[in-house]
XYZ file of N, CA and C in Angstrom:
507
model
N -15.175 7.100 1.340
C -13.841 7.361 1.828
C -12.974 6.129 1.508
N -11.983 6.337 0.633
C -11.144 5.230 0.159
C -10.296 4.631 1.285
N -9.829 5.475 2.187
C -8.993 4.976 3.280
C -9.774 3.991 4.156
N -11.035 4.288 4.405
C -11.892 3.380 5.172
C -12.029 2.042 4.443
N -12.230 2.104 3.134
C -12.329 0.871 2.344
C -11.057 0.039 2.464
N -9.902 0.704 2.461
C -8.631 -0.014 2.588
C -8.564 -0.761 3.914
N -8.935 -0.096 4.998
C -8.892 -0.759 6.310
C -9.873 -1.921 6.379
N -11.020 -1.763 5.772
C -11.992 -2.858 5.774
C -11.499 -4.041 4.947
N -10.900 -3.754 3.785
C -10.389 -4.829 2.933
C -9.218 -5.571 3.585
N -8.445 -4.857 4.373
C -7.260 -5.446 5.009
C -7.503 -5.745 6.488
N -8.736 -6.045 6.844
C -9.106 -6.198 8.253
C -8.240 -7.208 9.003
N -7.834 -8.275 8.359
C -7.054 -9.284 9.078
C -5.602 -8.856 9.311
N -5.145 -7.792 8.646
C -3.788 -7.276 8.867
C -3.753 -6.184 9.936
N -4.950 -5.764 10.402
C -5.017 -4.696 11.393
C -4.338 -5.113 12.698
N -3.663 -4.153 13.296
C -2.897 -4.318 14.544
C -1.698 -5.247 14.371
N -1.404 -5.604 13.133
C -0.230 -6.414 12.846
C 0.675 -5.614 11.911
N 0.287 -5.503 10.636
C 1.060 -4.715 9.679
C 0.479 -3.329 9.438
N -0.757 -3.098 9.824
C -1.397 -1.786 9.689
C -2.110 -1.480 11.008
N -2.366 -0.189 11.298
C -3.086 0.131 12.537
C -4.492 -0.457 12.527
N -4.998 -0.732 13.712
C -6.368 -1.211 13.833
C -7.354 -0.067 13.626
N -8.438 -0.353 12.938
C -9.515 0.623 12.750
C -10.445 0.517 13.949
N -10.554 1.598 14.717
C -11.397 1.603 15.910
C -12.815 2.054 15.604
N -12.974 2.867 14.568
C -14.309 3.323 14.211
C -14.276 4.545 13.314
N -15.456 5.002 12.984
C -15.629 6.209 12.178
C -16.135 7.292 13.116
N -15.585 8.486 13.000
C -16.025 9.601 13.839
C -16.626 10.691 12.966
N -17.592 11.384 13.516
C -18.233 12.506 12.835
C -18.088 13.719 13.741
N -17.425 14.745 13.251
C -17.194 15.951 14.032
C -17.991 17.108 13.449
N -18.771 17.741 14.295
C -19.529 18.916 13.878
C -18.584 20.109 13.941
N -18.452 20.846 12.850
C -17.516 21.967 12.805
C -18.223 23.314 12.858
N -19.457 23.319 13.292
C -20.197 24.565 13.437
C -20.514 24.764 14.912
N -20.714 25.992 15.316
C -21.042 26.268 16.713
C -22.519 26.014 17.009
N -23.302 25.788 15.980
C -24.727 25.497 16.163
C -24.899 24.112 16.780
N -25.904 23.944 17.628
C -26.136 22.634 18.242
C -26.661 21.627 17.220
N -27.346 22.120 16.202
C -27.835 21.268 15.119
C -27.153 21.733 13.834
N -26.466 20.830 13.141
C -25.785 21.228 11.899
C -26.768 21.831 10.897
N -26.313 22.874 10.220
C -27.147 23.512 9.209
C -27.195 22.677 7.941
N -26.079 22.068 7.606
C -26.010 21.239 6.403
C -25.056 20.074 6.675
N -25.511 18.838 6.533
C -24.670 17.687 6.898
C -23.395 17.550 6.072
N -23.355 18.098 4.877
C -22.157 17.966 4.044
C -21.105 18.994 4.435
N -21.511 20.215 4.722
C -20.537 21.263 5.016
C -20.256 21.443 6.499
N -21.115 20.964 7.369
C -20.955 21.203 8.801
C -20.431 19.998 9.579
N -20.288 18.865 8.916
C -19.810 17.660 9.593
C -18.628 17.083 8.820
N -17.563 16.775 9.560
C -16.371 16.169 8.975
C -16.314 14.719 9.442
N -16.128 13.822 8.482
C -16.014 12.397 8.786
C -14.537 12.035 8.893
N -14.200 11.206 9.844
C -12.817 10.778 10.004
C -12.734 9.359 10.527
N -11.519 8.871 10.618
C -11.277 7.519 11.120
C -10.588 7.598 12.477
N -11.014 6.767 13.391
C -10.316 6.599 14.664
C -9.460 5.347 14.512
N -8.137 5.552 14.540
C -7.196 4.451 14.332
C -6.395 4.180 15.598
N -5.942 2.967 15.719
C -5.075 2.560 16.820
C -3.835 3.452 16.845
N -3.467 3.921 18.026
C -2.237 4.689 18.188
C -1.069 3.709 18.248
N -0.052 3.972 17.449
C 1.134 3.111 17.420
C 2.298 3.886 18.041
N 2.643 3.606 19.296
C 3.805 4.282 19.872
C 5.070 3.791 19.171
N 5.848 4.722 18.676
C 7.065 4.363 17.966
C 7.623 5.554 17.231
N 8.412 5.270 16.216
C 9.072 6.324 15.449
C 8.965 6.010 13.963
N 8.804 7.056 13.185
C 8.751 6.912 11.734
C 10.127 6.469 11.231
N 10.126 5.547 10.303
C 11.367 5.000 9.760
C 12.274 6.085 9.177
N 11.678 7.134 8.617
C 12.497 8.176 7.992
C 13.257 9.026 9.011
N 12.946 8.888 10.285
C 13.634 9.653 11.336
C 14.901 8.947 11.822
N 15.108 7.713 11.396
C 16.257 6.931 11.851
C 17.297 6.778 10.750
N 18.552 6.770 11.146
C 19.642 6.539 10.201
C 20.167 5.114 10.406
N 20.041 4.283 9.353
C 20.534 2.909 9.450
C 22.032 2.875 9.752
N 22.427 1.994 10.663
C 23.832 1.877 11.020
C 24.266 2.873 12.075
N 23.452 3.898 12.328
C 23.771 4.899 13.355
C 22.762 4.784 14.501
N 21.484 5.002 14.173
C 20.419 4.905 15.179
C 19.956 3.465 15.384
N 20.203 2.634 14.394
C 19.778 1.234 14.419
C 20.964 0.387 13.961
N 21.247 -0.694 14.685
C 22.383 -1.552 14.325
C 22.166 -2.172 12.946
N 23.266 -2.519 12.287
C 23.191 -3.129 10.954
C 22.371 -4.417 10.980
N 22.527 -5.203 12.041
C 21.773 -6.453 12.158
C 20.270 -6.161 12.238
N 19.898 -5.186 13.053
C 18.480 -4.836 13.219
C 17.931 -4.195 11.939
N 18.769 -3.451 11.220
C 18.354 -2.816 9.961
C 17.859 -3.866 8.974
N 18.608 -4.955 8.822
C 18.206 -6.023 7.896
C 16.904 -6.675 8.335
N 16.748 -6.912 9.641
C 15.515 -7.525 10.152
C 14.316 -6.610 9.921
N 14.492 -5.319 10.189
C 13.395 -4.359 10.005
C 13.003 -4.281 8.539
N 13.985 -4.136 7.660
C 13.663 -3.989 6.238
C 13.000 -5.247 5.688
N 13.421 -6.410 6.143
C 12.763 -7.652 5.709
C 11.322 -7.697 6.201
N 11.086 -7.258 7.439
C 9.725 -7.236 7.983
C 8.843 -6.229 7.240
N 9.415 -5.095 6.835
C 8.663 -4.105 6.044
C 8.216 -4.736 4.730
N 9.127 -5.415 4.058
C 8.777 -6.062 2.790
C 7.748 -7.166 2.995
N 7.829 -7.891 4.101
C 6.806 -8.898 4.411
C 5.434 -8.245 4.545
N 5.393 -7.069 5.173
C 4.126 -6.349 5.317
C 3.537 -5.967 3.976
N 4.361 -5.441 3.089
C 3.862 -5.078 1.761
C 3.477 -6.315 0.955
N 4.211 -7.409 1.137
C 3.827 -8.660 0.462
C 2.479 -9.157 0.970
N 2.234 -9.014 2.273
C 0.950 -9.441 2.842
C -0.194 -8.614 2.264
N 0.015 -7.314 2.110
C -1.005 -6.450 1.503
C -1.208 -6.839 0.047
N -0.104 -7.034 -0.666
C -0.180 -7.398 -2.081
C -0.890 -8.738 -2.275
N -0.697 -9.665 -1.339
C -1.318 -10.990 -1.438
C -2.840 -10.920 -1.361
N -3.363 -9.873 -0.749
C -4.819 -9.706 -0.674
C -5.414 -9.406 -2.045
N -4.571 -8.927 -2.968
C -4.988 -8.731 -4.361
C -6.175 -7.772 -4.496
N -6.201 -6.725 -3.660
C -7.366 -5.839 -3.675
C -7.034 -4.356 -3.698
N -5.775 -3.970 -3.455
C -5.456 -2.543 -3.433
C -3.966 -2.300 -3.586
N -3.646 -1.046 -3.928
C -2.275 -0.541 -3.917
C -2.231 0.615 -2.926
N -1.222 0.675 -2.095
C -1.057 1.744 -1.108
C -0.853 3.087 -1.807
N 0.052 3.133 -2.768
C 0.292 4.288 -3.636
C 0.976 5.489 -2.997
N 1.465 5.382 -1.776
C 2.216 6.486 -1.159
C 3.410 5.880 -0.426
N 4.287 5.299 -1.200
C 5.392 4.513 -0.664
C 6.560 5.424 -0.280
N 6.712 5.597 1.027
C 7.807 6.387 1.598
C 8.139 5.799 2.960
N 9.378 5.954 3.398
C 9.744 5.468 4.727
C 9.021 6.259 5.816
N 8.550 7.452 5.522
C 7.780 8.221 6.517
C 6.427 7.564 6.808
N 5.992 6.665 5.938
C 4.718 5.965 6.130
C 4.894 4.583 6.765
N 6.035 4.386 7.401
C 6.297 3.166 8.167
C 6.647 3.602 9.591
N 5.861 3.166 10.559
C 6.157 3.430 11.967
C 6.754 2.158 12.551
N 7.879 2.315 13.237
C 8.506 1.183 13.923
C 8.076 1.230 15.387
N 7.406 0.170 15.821
C 6.881 0.122 17.189
C 8.005 0.265 18.216
N 7.675 0.931 19.323
C 8.612 0.989 20.444
C 8.912 -0.432 20.893
N 10.108 -0.648 21.330
C 10.476 -1.975 21.844
C 10.979 -2.895 20.758
N 10.080 -3.616 20.110
C 10.510 -4.633 19.143
C 10.779 -4.092 17.739
N 10.459 -2.825 17.501
C 10.691 -2.168 16.191
C 9.970 -2.862 15.039
N 8.878 -3.559 15.313
C 8.122 -4.170 14.211
C 7.437 -3.064 13.408
N 7.413 -3.199 12.081
C 6.890 -2.127 11.229
C 5.363 -2.129 11.133
N 4.810 -0.926 11.059
C 3.380 -0.728 10.843
C 3.244 0.246 9.677
N 2.535 -0.166 8.642
C 2.349 0.648 7.437
C 1.152 1.564 7.671
N 1.357 2.866 7.472
C 0.303 3.846 7.732
C -0.016 4.650 6.472
N -1.022 5.485 6.569
C -1.405 6.472 5.557
C -1.895 5.841 4.252
N -3.147 5.462 4.254
C -3.777 4.855 3.078
C -4.644 5.862 2.317
N -4.336 7.162 2.433
C -5.149 8.186 1.766
C -5.042 8.146 0.247
N -3.935 7.667 -0.282
C -3.724 7.640 -1.736
C -4.029 6.273 -2.342
N -4.686 5.421 -1.591
C -4.910 4.034 -1.988
C -5.655 3.912 -3.322
N -5.291 2.886 -4.071
C -5.980 2.534 -5.315
C -6.673 1.205 -5.055
N -8.010 1.255 -4.946
C -8.799 0.052 -4.672
C -9.094 -0.658 -5.990
N -8.960 -1.969 -5.970
C -9.238 -2.768 -7.164
C -10.703 -2.620 -7.569
N -10.915 -2.340 -8.837
C -12.266 -2.298 -9.394
C -12.814 -3.718 -9.367
N -14.009 -3.929 -8.765
C -14.549 -5.288 -8.664
C -14.777 -5.958 -10.019
N -14.862 -5.158 -11.067
C -15.078 -5.724 -12.399
C -13.787 -6.218 -13.046
N -12.629 -5.878 -12.467
C -11.353 -6.317 -13.034
C -11.167 -7.814 -12.843
N -10.721 -8.452 -13.902
C -10.299 -9.850 -13.777
C -8.954 -9.856 -13.055
N -8.521 -11.024 -12.625
C -7.208 -11.121 -11.987
C -6.108 -10.646 -12.932
N -6.248 -10.941 -14.211
C -5.244 -10.527 -15.196
C -5.209 -9.005 -15.335
N -6.383 -8.372 -15.373
C -6.429 -6.909 -15.477
C -5.820 -6.257 -14.234
N -6.152 -6.779 -13.065
C -5.593 -6.225 -11.830
C -4.083 -6.463 -11.779
N -3.626 -7.617 -12.219
C -2.192 -7.907 -12.249
C -1.465 -6.888 -13.122
N -2.090 -6.474 -14.217
C -1.495 -5.456 -15.086
C -1.350 -4.130 -14.331
N -2.361 -3.757 -13.566
C -2.302 -2.523 -12.765
C -1.213 -2.648 -11.701
N -1.202 -3.756 -10.989
C -0.239 -3.972 -9.911
C 1.182 -4.052 -10.460
N 1.353 -4.731 -11.559
C 2.689 -4.881 -12.142
C 3.293 -3.525 -12.486
N 2.461 -2.608 -12.935
C 2.950 -1.274 -13.300
C 3.291 -0.442 -12.068
N 2.741 -0.771 -10.919
C 2.986 0.047 -9.737
C 3.045 -0.750 -8.454
N 3.795 -1.822 -8.446
C 3.863 -2.690 -7.269
C 4.440 -1.951 -6.061
N 3.656 -1.900 -4.978
C 4.118 -1.261 -3.747
C 5.363 -1.948 -3.202
N 5.386 -3.270 -3.257
C 6.524 -4.025 -2.731
C 7.793 -3.681 -3.500
N 7.683 -3.596 -4.821
C 8.849 -3.266 -5.647
C 9.359 -1.859 -5.325
N 8.445 -0.885 -5.187
C 8.856 0.483 -4.858
C 9.509 0.551 -3.481
N 8.933 -0.145 -2.509
C 9.519 -0.118 -1.168
C 10.883 -0.787 -1.169
N 11.040 -1.893 -1.878
C 12.342 -2.556 -1.966
C 13.381 -1.571 -2.505
N 13.014 -0.823 -3.533
C 13.930 0.157 -4.115
C 14.287 1.240 -3.091
N 13.289 1.730 -2.327
C 13.560 2.762 -1.323
C 14.472 2.261 -0.209
N 14.337 0.999 0.144
C 15.177 0.454 1.202
C 16.627 0.322 0.753
N 16.836 0.126 -0.535
C 18.191 -0.006 -1.073
C 18.778 1.359 -1.413
N 17.972 2.222 -2.017
C 18.411 3.572 -2.400
C 17.614 4.562 -1.559
N 18.236 5.194 -0.554
C 17.499 6.067 0.351
C 16.856 7.257 -0.355
N 15.726 7.723 0.219
C 15.024 8.888 -0.329
C 15.892 10.136 -0.235
N 16.636 10.257 0.859
C 17.531 11.393 1.064
C 18.960 10.869 0.986
N 19.737 11.345 0.002
C 21.121 10.875 -0.124
C 21.885 11.061 1.192
N 22.665 10.053 1.552
C 23.446 10.116 2.778
C 22.735 9.569 3.999
N 21.467 9.184 3.864
C 20.715 8.659 5.007
C 21.040 7.201 5.311
N 21.758 6.537 4.459
C 22.102 5.136 4.701
C 21.095 4.191 4.081
N 21.548 2.978 3.865
C 20.712 1.957 3.226
C 20.041 1.103 4.288
N 18.738 0.882 4.118
C 18.015 -0.017 5.010
C 18.217 -1.463 4.587
N 18.418 -1.683 3.308
C 18.547 -3.060 2.815
C 19.770 -3.119 1.918
N 20.646 -4.049 2.197
C 21.850 -4.203 1.382
C 21.697 -5.313 0.358
N 20.935 -6.317 0.688
C 20.727 -7.422 -0.241
C 19.388 -7.248 -0.928
N 19.361 -7.521 -2.209
C 18.141 -7.318 -2.987
C 17.676 -8.658 -3.525
N 17.281 -9.523 -2.639
C 16.728 -10.811 -3.059
C 15.286 -10.598 -3.483
N 14.825 -11.414 -4.399
C 13.431 -11.333 -4.838
C 12.542 -11.811 -3.699
N 11.564 -11.013 -3.336
C 10.630 -11.363 -2.266
C 9.411 -12.012 -2.896
N 9.043 -13.159 -2.388
C 7.837 -13.816 -2.885
C 6.769 -13.750 -1.816
N 5.541 -13.672 -2.264
C 4.423 -13.654 -1.339
C 4.280 -15.046 -0.757
N 4.168 -15.106 0.555
C 4.011 -16.402 1.191
C 2.742 -16.389 2.019
N 2.272 -17.537 2.317
C 1.058 -17.665 3.116
C 1.351 -17.219 4.534
N 0.532 -16.310 5.051
C 0.750 -15.807 6.419
C -0.266 -16.374 7.363
């Protein structure tokens, strides 16, 4: 399960920029007390930390969120993607504002939904992985989405397009 690998690789970002991984669950989907076949009768899933908040795509910048807070949120979102990118091990690959939950209260961003993740092949050199990342940088795509909304008329999350550099966290 690639999503599980993503959470394990990004373990130090859990409960900060991504939900915490609580465990793996196995659900029996048959009415039999003993599964007939472990592949078809059992579904594997992840138990993740619940993040009370709202998906970024449900809010309109400048209307539901003040302009000042919009800039802070969008900068924090980019910091989260930079932190993931700094790990040099995966690409999220499903970059949408619907995959960012803003926590209740402080509105800090949490990046969710790693089902489409691209895990770095362990045989790739740093140069080979850089070529893959350069062609599909999550941070670059998110920066573009924050400036140009997915739905026309939804407002801009980011007005300034400064180059974001990865910094030590």
